[in-house]
Short mmCIF file of C-alpha atoms in Angstrom, two decimals:
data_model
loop_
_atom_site.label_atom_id
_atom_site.label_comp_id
_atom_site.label_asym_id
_atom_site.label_seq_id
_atom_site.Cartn_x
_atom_site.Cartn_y
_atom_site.Cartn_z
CA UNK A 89 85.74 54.24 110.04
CA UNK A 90 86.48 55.11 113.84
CA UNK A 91 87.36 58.78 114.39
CA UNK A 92 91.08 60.55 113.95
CA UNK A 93 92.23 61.77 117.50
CA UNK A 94 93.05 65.37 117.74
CA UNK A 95 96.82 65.97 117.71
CA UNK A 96 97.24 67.68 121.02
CA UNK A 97 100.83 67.98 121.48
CA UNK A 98 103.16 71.09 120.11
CA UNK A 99 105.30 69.93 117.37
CA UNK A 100 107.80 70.32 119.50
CA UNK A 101 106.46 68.03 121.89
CA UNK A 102 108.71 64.79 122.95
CA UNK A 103 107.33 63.07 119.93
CA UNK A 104 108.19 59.76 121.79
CA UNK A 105 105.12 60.49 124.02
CA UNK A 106 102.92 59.98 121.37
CA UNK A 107 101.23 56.82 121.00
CA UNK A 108 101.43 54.85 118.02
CA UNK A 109 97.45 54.91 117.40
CA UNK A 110 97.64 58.70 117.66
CA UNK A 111 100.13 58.87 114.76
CA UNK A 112 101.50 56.81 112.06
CA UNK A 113 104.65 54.44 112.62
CA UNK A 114 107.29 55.70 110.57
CA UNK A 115 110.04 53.11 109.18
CA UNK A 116 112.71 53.11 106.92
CA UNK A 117 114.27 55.98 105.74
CA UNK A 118 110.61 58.03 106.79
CA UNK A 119 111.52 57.67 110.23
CA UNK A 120 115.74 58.69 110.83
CA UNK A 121 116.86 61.13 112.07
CA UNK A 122 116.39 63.93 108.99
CA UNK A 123 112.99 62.38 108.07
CA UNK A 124 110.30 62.18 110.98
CA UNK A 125 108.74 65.42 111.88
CA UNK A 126 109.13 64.53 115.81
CA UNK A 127 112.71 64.47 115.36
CA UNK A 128 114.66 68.24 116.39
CA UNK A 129 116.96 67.76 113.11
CA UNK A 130 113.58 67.31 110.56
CA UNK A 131 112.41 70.60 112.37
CA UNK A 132 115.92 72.43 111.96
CA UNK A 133 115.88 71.04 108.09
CA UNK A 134 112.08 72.26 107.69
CA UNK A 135 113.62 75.96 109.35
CA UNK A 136 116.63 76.32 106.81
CA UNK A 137 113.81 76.06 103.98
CA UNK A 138 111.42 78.46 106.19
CA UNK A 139 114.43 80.92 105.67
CA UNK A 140 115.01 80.59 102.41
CA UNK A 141 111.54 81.12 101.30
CA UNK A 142 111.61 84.76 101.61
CA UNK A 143 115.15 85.09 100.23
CA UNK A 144 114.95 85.45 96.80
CA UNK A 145 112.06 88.54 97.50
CA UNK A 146 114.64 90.53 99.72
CA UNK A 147 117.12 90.01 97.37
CA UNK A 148 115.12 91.13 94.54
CA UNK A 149 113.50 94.06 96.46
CA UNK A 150 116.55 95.62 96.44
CA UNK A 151 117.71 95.29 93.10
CA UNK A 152 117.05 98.95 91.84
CA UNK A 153 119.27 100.28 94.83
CA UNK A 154 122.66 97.90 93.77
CA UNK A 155 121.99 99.16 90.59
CA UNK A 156 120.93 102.73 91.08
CA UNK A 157 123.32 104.69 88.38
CA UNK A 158 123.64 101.96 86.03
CA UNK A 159 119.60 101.57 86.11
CA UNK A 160 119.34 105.29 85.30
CA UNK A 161 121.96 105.84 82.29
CA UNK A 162 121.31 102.32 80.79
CA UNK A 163 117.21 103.10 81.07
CA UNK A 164 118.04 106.71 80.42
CA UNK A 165 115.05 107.82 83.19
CA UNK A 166 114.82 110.26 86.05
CA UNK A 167 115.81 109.74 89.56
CA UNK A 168 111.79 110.36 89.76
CA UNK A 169 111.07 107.61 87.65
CA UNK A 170 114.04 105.20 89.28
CA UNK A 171 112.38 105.72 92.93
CA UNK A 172 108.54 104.15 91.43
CA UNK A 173 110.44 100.90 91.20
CA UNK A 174 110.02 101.19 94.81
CA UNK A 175 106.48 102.85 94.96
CA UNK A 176 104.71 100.34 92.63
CA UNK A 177 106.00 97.63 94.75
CA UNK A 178 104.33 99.54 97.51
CA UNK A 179 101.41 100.57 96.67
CA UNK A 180 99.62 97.05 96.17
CA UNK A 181 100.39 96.55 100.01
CA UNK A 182 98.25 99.18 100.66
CA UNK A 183 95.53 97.53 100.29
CA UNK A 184 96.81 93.67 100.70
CA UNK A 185 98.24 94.10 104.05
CA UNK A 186 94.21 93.55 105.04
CA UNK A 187 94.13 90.81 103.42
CA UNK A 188 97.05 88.17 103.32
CA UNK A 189 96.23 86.72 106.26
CA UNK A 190 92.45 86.34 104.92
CA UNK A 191 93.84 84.42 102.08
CA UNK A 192 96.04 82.41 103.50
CA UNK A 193 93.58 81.06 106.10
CA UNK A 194 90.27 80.99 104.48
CA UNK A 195 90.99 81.27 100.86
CA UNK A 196 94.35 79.77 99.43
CA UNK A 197 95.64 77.44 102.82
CA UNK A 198 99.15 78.06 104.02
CA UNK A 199 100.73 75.62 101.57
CA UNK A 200 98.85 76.58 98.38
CA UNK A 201 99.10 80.75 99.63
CA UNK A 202 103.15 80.59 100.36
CA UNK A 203 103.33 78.63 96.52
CA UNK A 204 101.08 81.45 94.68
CA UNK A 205 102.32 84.61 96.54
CA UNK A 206 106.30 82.86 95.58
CA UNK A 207 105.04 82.70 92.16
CA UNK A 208 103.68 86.42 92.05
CA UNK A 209 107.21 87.28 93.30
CA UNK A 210 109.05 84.82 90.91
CA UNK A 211 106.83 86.41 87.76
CA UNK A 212 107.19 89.70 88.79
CA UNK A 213 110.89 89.81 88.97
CA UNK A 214 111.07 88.31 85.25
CA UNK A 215 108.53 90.76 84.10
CA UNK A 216 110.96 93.69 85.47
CA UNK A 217 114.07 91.70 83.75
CA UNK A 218 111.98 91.12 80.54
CA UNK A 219 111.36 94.94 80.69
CA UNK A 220 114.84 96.07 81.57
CA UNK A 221 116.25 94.18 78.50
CA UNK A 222 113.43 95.17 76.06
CA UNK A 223 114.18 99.11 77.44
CA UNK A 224 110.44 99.17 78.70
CA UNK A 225 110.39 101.26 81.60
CA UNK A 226 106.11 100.76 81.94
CA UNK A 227 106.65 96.94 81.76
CA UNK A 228 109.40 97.44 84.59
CA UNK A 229 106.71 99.19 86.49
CA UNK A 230 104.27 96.16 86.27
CA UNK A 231 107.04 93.86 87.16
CA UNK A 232 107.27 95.55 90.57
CA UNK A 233 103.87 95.63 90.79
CA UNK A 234 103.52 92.00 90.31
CA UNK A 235 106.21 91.30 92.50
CA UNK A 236 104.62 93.73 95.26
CA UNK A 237 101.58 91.29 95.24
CA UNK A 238 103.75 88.64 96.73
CA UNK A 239 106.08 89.59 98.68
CA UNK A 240 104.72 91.40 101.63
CA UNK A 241 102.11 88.45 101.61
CA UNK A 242 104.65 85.64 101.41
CA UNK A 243 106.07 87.09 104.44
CA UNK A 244 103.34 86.37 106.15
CA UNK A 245 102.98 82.64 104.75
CA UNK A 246 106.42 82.23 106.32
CA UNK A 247 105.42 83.37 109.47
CA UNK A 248 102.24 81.08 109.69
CA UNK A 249 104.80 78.26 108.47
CA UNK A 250 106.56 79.84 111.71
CA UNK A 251 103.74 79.73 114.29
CA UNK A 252 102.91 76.02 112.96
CA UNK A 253 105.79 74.16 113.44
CA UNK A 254 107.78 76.00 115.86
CA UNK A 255 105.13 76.58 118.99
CA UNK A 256 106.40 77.43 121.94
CA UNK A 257 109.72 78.83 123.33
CA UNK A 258 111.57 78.22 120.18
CA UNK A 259 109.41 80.39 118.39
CA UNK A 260 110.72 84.11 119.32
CA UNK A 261 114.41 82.66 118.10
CA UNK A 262 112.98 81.48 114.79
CA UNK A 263 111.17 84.76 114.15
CA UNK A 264 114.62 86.10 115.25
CA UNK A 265 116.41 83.85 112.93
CA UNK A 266 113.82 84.65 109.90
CA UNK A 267 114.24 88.25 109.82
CA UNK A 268 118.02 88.10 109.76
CA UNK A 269 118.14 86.36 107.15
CA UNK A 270 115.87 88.17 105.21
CA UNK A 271 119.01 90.95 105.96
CA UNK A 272 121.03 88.63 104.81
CA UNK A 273 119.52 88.34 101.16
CA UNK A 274 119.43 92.33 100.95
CA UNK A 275 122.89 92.77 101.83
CA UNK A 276 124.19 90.00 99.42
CA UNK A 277 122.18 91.59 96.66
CA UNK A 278 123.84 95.10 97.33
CA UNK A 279 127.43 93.66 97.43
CA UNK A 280 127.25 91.34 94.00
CA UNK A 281 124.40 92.69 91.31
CA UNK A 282 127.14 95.50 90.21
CA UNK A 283 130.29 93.39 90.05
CA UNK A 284 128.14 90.71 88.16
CA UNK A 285 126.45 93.59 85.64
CA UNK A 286 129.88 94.64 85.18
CA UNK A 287 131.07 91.05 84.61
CA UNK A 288 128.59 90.73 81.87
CA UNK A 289 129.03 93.67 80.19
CA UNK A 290 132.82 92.35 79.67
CA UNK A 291 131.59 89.53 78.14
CA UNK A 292 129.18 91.16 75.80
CA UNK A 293 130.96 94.28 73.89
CA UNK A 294 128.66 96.14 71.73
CA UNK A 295 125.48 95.27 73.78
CA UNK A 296 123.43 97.90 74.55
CA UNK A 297 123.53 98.88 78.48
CA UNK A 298 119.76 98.27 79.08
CA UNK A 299 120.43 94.34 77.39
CA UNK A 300 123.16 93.73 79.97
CA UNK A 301 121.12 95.21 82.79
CA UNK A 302 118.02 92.78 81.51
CA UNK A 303 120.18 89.43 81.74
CA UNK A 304 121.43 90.46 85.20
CA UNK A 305 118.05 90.50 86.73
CA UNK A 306 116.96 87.76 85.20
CA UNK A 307 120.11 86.48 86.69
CA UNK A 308 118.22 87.79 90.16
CA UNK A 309 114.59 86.48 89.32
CA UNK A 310 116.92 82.95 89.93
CA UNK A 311 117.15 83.32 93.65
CA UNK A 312 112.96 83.89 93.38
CA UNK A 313 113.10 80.09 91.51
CA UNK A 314 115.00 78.78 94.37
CA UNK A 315 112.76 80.21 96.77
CA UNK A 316 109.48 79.10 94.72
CA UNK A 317 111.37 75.77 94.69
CA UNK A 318 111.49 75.56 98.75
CA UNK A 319 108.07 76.37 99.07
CA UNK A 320 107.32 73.60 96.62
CA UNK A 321 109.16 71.05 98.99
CA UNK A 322 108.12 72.76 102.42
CA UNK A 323 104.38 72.20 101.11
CA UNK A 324 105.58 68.65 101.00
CA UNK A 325 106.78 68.78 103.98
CA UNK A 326 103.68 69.95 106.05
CA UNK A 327 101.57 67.85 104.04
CA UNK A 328 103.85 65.09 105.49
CA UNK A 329 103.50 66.15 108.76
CA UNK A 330 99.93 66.58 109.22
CA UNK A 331 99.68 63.28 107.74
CA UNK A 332 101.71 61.61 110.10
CA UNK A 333 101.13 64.13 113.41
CA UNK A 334 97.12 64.36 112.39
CA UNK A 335 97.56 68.01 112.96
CA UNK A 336 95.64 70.90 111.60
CA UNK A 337 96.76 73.80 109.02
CA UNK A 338 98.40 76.51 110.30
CA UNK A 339 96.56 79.47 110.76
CA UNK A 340 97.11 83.01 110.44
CA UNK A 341 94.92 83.71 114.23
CA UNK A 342 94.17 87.14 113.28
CA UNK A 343 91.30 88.30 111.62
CA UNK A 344 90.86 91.92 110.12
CA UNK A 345 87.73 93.98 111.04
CA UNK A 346 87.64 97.82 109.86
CA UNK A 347 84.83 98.49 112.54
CA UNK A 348 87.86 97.83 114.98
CA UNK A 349 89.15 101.30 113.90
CA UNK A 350 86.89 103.69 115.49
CA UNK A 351 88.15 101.85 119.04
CA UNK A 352 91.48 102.50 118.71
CA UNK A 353 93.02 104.88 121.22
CA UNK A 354 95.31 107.88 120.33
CA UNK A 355 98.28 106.26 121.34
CA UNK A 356 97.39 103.85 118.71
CA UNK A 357 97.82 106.49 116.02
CA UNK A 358 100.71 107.97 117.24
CA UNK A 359 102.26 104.63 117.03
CA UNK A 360 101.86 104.68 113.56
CA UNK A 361 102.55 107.99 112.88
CA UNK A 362 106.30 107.18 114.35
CA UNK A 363 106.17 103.98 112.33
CA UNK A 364 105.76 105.80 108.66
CA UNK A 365 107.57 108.82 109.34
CA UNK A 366 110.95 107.15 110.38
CA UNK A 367 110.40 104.12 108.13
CA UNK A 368 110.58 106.53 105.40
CA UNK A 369 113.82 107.92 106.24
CA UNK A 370 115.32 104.71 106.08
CA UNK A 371 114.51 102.53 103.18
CA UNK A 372 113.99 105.40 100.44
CA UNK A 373 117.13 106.94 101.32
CA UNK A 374 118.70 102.99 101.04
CA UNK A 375 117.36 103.05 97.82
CA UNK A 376 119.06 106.28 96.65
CA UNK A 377 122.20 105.84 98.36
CA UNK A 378 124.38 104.09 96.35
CA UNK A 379 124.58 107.46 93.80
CA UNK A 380 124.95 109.82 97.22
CA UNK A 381 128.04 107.88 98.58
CA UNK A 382 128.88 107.94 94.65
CA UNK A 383 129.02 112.05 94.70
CA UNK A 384 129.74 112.49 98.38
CA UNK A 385 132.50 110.40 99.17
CA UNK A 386 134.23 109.72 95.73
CA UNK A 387 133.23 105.95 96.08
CA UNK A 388 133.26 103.62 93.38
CA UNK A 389 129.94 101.89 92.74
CA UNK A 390 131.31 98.47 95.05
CA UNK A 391 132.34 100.94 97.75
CA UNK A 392 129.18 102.64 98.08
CA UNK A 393 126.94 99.75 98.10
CA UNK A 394 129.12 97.83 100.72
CA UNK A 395 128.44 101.37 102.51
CA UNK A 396 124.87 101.12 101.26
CA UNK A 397 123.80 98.01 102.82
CA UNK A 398 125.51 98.53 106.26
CA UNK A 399 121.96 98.98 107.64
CA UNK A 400 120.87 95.65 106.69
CA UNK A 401 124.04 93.57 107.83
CA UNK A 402 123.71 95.44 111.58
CA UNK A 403 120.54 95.01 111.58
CA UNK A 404 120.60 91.11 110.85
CA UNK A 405 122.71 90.80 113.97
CA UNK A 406 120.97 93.39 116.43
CA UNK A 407 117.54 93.08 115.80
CA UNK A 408 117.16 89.69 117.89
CA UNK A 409 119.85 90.82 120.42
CA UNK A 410 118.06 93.70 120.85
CA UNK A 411 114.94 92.59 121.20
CA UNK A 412 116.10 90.00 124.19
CA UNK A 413 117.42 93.33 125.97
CA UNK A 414 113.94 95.25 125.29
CA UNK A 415 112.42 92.48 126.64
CA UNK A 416 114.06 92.34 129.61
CA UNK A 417 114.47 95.93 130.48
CA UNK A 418 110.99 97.18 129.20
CA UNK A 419 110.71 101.31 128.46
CA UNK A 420 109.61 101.16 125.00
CA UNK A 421 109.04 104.46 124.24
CA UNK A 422 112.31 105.42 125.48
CA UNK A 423 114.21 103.30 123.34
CA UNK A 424 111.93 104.42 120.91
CA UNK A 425 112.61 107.97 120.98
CA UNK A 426 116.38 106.80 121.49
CA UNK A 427 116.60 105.27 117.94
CA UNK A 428 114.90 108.57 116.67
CA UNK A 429 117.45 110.83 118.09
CA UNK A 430 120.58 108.93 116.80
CA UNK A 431 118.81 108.46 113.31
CA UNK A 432 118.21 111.91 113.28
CA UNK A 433 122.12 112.75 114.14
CA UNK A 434 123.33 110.12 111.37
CA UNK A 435 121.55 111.56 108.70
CA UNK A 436 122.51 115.13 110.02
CA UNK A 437 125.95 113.58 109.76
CA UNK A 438 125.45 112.54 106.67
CA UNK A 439 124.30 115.67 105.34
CA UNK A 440 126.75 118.47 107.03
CA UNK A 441 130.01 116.51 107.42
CA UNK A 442 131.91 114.40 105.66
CA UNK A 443 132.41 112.00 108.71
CA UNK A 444 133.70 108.71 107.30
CA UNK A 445 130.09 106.86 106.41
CA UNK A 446 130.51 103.55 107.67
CA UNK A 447 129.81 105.31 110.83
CA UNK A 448 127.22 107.16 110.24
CA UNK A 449 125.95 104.02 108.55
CA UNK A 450 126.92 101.49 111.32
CA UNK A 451 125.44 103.51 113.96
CA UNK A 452 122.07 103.90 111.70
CA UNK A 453 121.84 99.92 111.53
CA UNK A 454 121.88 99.75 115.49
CA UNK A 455 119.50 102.62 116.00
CA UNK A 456 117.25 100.98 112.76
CA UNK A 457 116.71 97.76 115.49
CA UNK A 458 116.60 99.46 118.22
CA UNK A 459 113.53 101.25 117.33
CA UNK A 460 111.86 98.23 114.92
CA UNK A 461 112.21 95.88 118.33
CA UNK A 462 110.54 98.70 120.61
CA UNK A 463 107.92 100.02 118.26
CA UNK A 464 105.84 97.01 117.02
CA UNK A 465 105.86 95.43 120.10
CA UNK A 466 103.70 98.12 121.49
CA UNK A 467 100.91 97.86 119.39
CA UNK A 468 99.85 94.88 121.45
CA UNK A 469 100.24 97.36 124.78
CA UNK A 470 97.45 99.36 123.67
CA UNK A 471 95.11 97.30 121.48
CA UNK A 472 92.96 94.10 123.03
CA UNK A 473 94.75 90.91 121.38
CA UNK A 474 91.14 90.55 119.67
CA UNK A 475 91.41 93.85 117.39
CA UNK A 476 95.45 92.99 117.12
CA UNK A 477 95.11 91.87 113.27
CA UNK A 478 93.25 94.84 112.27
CA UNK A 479 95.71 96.96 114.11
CA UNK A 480 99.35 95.47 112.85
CA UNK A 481 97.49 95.56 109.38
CA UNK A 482 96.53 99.42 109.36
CA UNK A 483 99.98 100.16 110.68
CA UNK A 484 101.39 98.31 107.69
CA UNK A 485 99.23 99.66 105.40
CA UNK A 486 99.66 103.39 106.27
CA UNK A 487 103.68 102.28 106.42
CA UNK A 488 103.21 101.23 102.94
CA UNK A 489 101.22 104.64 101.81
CA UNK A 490 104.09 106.66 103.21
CA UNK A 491 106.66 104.47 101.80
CA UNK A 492 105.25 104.78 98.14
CA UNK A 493 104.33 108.26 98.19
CA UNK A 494 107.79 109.51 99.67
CA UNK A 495 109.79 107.11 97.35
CA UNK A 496 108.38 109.30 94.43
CA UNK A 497 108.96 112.74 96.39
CA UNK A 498 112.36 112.08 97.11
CA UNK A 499 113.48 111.45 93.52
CA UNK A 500 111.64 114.26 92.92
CA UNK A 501 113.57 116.74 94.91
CA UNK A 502 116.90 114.77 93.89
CA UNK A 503 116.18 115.77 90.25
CA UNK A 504 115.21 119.07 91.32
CA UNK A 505 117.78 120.25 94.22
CA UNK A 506 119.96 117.12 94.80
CA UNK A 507 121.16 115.25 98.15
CA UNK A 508 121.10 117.83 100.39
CA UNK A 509 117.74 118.98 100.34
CA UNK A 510 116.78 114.84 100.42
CA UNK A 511 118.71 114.15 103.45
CA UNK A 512 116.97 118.21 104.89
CA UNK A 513 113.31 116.29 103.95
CA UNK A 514 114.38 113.07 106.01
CA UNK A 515 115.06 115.24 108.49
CA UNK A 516 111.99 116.62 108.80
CA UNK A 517 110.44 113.51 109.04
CA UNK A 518 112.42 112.36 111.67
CA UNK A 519 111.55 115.16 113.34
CA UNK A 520 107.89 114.24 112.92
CA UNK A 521 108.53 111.15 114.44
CA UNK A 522 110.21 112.53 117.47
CA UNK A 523 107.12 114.75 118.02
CA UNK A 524 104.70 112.11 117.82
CA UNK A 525 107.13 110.14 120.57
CA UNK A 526 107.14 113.09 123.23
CA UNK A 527 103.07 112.96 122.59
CA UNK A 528 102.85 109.42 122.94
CA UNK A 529 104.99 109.73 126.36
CA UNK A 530 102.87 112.70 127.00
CA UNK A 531 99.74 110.78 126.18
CA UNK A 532 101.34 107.56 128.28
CA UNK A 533 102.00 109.16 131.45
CA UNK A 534 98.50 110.98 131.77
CA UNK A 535 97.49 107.46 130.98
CA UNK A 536 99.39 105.90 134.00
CA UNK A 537 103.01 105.25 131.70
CA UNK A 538 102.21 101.59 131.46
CA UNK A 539 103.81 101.63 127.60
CA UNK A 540 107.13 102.81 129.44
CA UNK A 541 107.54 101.07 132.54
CA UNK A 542 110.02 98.68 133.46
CA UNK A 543 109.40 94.64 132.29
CA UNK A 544 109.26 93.85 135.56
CA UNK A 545 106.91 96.61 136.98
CA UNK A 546 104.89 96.10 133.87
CA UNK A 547 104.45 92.16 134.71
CA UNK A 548 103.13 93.46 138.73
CA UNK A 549 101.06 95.84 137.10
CA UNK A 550 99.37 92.89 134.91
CA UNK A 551 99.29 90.33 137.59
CA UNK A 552 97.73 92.89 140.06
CA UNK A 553 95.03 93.33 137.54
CA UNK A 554 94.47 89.81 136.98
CA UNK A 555 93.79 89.21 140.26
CA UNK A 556 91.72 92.32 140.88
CA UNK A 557 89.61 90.90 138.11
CA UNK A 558 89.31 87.62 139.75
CA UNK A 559 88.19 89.01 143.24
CA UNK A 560 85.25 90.92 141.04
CA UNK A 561 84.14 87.56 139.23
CA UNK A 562 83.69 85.66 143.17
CA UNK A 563 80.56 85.60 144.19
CA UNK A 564 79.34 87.48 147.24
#
C-alpha cells in the first residue's frame, strides 16, 4: 500500500490547489458548497458549532448569580455557602489548568477530550439541578465540582478545534468571535433564569421553592445537551476532514514543565499577581450582584440582573475591538494600569454614590477588556515561547486559587458586615493590583521598557535583534 502524502496546505488553503491524489474526490452532496471542508461556507458552518460548544458551560456558570436571592431563601443557606457554588467550580482548575492540554493531546485526542470534558459539564449541571430539587446543598456542591472538571478544559478543546481548522490570519477573529460569544451565553443566562423560575413557580402552586428552583436548572443543564450535542457532530466533522484533507489532529503545542518555574523572571509574577487580584474583583462581585443592586438601587430581581450582566454584554463587543487597538498602538502596561484605575473608580462609585449603575457598570465592561486584551498578551513578552504553556497555565491556576478562596471570603463578610465592606475588600484588591502595575513598570523600565513600548518601536527593537543575532552566527 503506497504511502499517504502529508497534507501540507492550511485548511484554509485554496483547496482547489490540491491535487486529487493528495485528497479524496468529493461528489454528490459530500462535495457542495456546505459539505467539503475546502469550501469557506463548510469552515463558517464548522465555526457556528465551535461557538456553541462552550455555550451551554457559560450559561450554566452563571446560574447561581441570576438566581442569587431565590437560591438563598428557596435553599435556606448563607451568602457564605451561596458563593462555594462558585469556589467548588474553581478549585478543580487549580490543579487541571496543568493538565488539559496534556489530555487533550496525549491522552483523550481533541475529538474524544472536547466530548468527555462536555459530558463532565453536561453531568455536573444535572447533579446541581438534581440537588437543588432534592434541597441537597452537598450534592449541589459536587455538581459544581463536576461541572468545574469540564469546563475550563473544554475551553481549551475549543481552542485546539480553533488552531486546527482556522490557521492563519483568520484565526485572531475566530478567537475574537469565540470569546464573545461565550459573553453572549452569560448574559442570556442573567436576563431569562429568573423570569423562567418565576414562570414555573406560576404554574406549580404549592411546590416547594427549592422544587421549582430544581426544574429550572435542569431546564439550564439543556443548553449543556445542546452543546454536548455539537461536539458530537464537530467530532464528525474533523473526522471527516482529516479523512478527506489527510491531515493530522490538532494539537494543543504547549507542553507544561514545573522545572520551567524557577526561570521565570519577576515581571512574570507580577503579571500574575495583577491577573488574580483584579480578576477577583470582577467575577465574585458578578456573582453577588444581583442581591446588591436588589438593596442598593430598589431594583426588582429582572432589573438588577440586566444591570448585573452589563459586564459581559460590553465585554462581548470590546474585547476584540480592543484588542485590534492594543495591537496596533502597543503600551501594555499602560492600558493595563488604565483598566485598574477606572475599575477601581466604578466600584468606588458603586460603593459611595448612588450614581445610576448602568454606568458604573458600562464603564466596568470597557475597562474589564481593556485590561484582559493587555494583560495576557504579555506573558509571551517575558517568557521564551518554549516555557509559554507552563506559564499561561500557572497564571490560570493561581487565577483560579484566588478566585475560589475570595468567592468564600466575600460571602463571608456579606453575612457578617454587608455590601459595603465587600465592595471596601475589592477595593483593596484593586489596589493590589495597581501596586504590582507601578512595579512591573518600575521593573520594565530598569529592564529597558520593552513590555511598554510602542507596536511599532517594539517590532524595530525585535528586528534589530534578529539581525544582531544573525551577524553573531556568520562565520569569521
Amino acid at each position: 500500500m503506497a504511502d499517504l502524502p502529508d497534507e501540507k496546505e492550511p485548511l484554509l488553503g485554496d483547496g482547489n490547489v490540491q491535487t486529487l491524489d493528495e485528497e479524496e474526490e468529493l461528489t454528490g452532496c459530500g462535495g457542495t458548497l456546505a459539505c467539503d471542508p475546502r469550501r469557506w461556507l463548510h469552515r463558517f458552518l464548522v465555526l457556528i458549532l465551535m461557538c456553541f460548544l462552550s455555550f451551554g458551560s457559560y450559561f450554566c456558570y452563571d446560574n447561581p448569580a441570576a438566581l442569587q436571592d431565590t437560591m438563598v431563601s428557596d435553599l435556606q443557606i448563607t451568602t457564605s455557602q451561596f458563593m462555594s457554588f462558585y469556589a467548588w467550580y474553581s478549585w478543580p482548575n487549580v490543579i487541571l489548568c496543568f493538565f488539559g492540554g496534556f489530555l487533550i493531546d496525549r491522552v483523550f485526542g481533541i475529538r474524544l477530550g472536547a466530548i468527555i470534558f462536555s459530558l463532565f459539564v453536561t453531568g455536573g449541571q444535572v447533579i446541581f439541578a438534581l440537588g437543588a430539587m432534592t434541597n441537597k446543598f452537598w450534592l449541589m456542591d459536587v455538581g459544581r465540582f463536576v461541572f468545574g472538571l469540564g469546563g475550563e478544559s473544554l475551553a481549551v478543546a475549543q481552542n485546539t478545534y480553533a488552531v486546527n481548522w482556522f490557521k492563519g490570519r483568520e484565526l485572531n477573529m475566530v478567537f475574537g468571535l469565540q470569546l464573545s460569544f461565550s459573553r453572549v451565553g452569560s448574559t442570556v443566562n442573567m436576563n431569562i433564569m429568573q423570569p423562567i423560575y418565576n414562570l414555573v413557580d406560576s404554574h406549580m402552586p404549592g411546590s416547594e421553592g427549592y422544587t421549582v428552583l430544581g426544574i429550572v436548572l435542569f431546564l439550564g443543564a439543556g443548553t449543556c445537551i445542546f452543546s454536548l450535542v455539537c461536539a458530537l457532530y464537530l467530532a464528525y466533522l474533523d473526522k471527516r476532514a482529516k479523512r478527506i484533507l489527510k491531515k493530522d489532529d490538532g494539537k494543543v503545542g504547549e507542553v507544561i514543565r514545573l522545572k520551567d518555574l524557577k526561570d521565570f523572571p519577576l515581571t512574570m509574577w507580577l503579571i500574575c499577581i495583577i491577573c488574580v487580584a483584579y480578576y477577583v474583583t470582577v467575577f465574585p462581585f458578578i456573582g453577588l450582584g444581583l442581591v446588591f443592586f436588589e438593596q442598593k438601587f430598589d431594583y426588582d430581581p429582572s432589573a438588577a440582573n440586566a444591570v448585573n450582566s452589563l459586564v459581559y454584554i460590553i465585554s462581548a463587543g470590546a474585547s476584540p475591538l480592543f484588542g485590534f487597538v492594543i495591537d496596533k498602538t502597543g503600551n501594555n502596561i499602560f492600558w493595563v494600569m488604565l483598566g485598574t484605575i477606572v475599575t477601581l473608580g466604578c466600584h468606588a462609585m458603586l460603593a459611595f454614590t448612588f450614581i445610576n449603575p448602568y454606568v458604573s457598570m458600562s464603564i466596568m465592561g470597557l475597562a474589564y477588556s481593556v485590561l484582559a486584551s493587555a494583560l495576557w498578551p504579555l506573558v509571551a513578552l517575558v517568557v521564551p515561547e518554549h516555557q509559554l504553556g507552563t506559564a499561561y497555565g500557572i497564571m490560570q491556576s493561581i487565577q483560579n486559587l484566588g478566585l475560589a478562596v475570595v468567592a468564600i471570603v466575600a460571602g463571608s463578610i456579606v453575612d457578617a458586615k454587608g455590601y459595603l465592606l465587600l465592595e471596601v475588600f475589592f477595593l483593596a484588591w484593586l489596589c493590589v493590583a495597581l501596586i504590582a502595575c507601578v512595579l512591573l513598570y518600575l521593573v520594565d523600565v530598569s529592564q529597558g521598557g520593552k513590555l511598554n513600548m510602542s507596536s511599532k518601536r517594539r517590532t524595530l527593537l525585535e528586528k534589530s535583534h534578529e539581525k544582531s543575532t544573525e551577524e553573531e552566527k556568520k562565520p569569521l
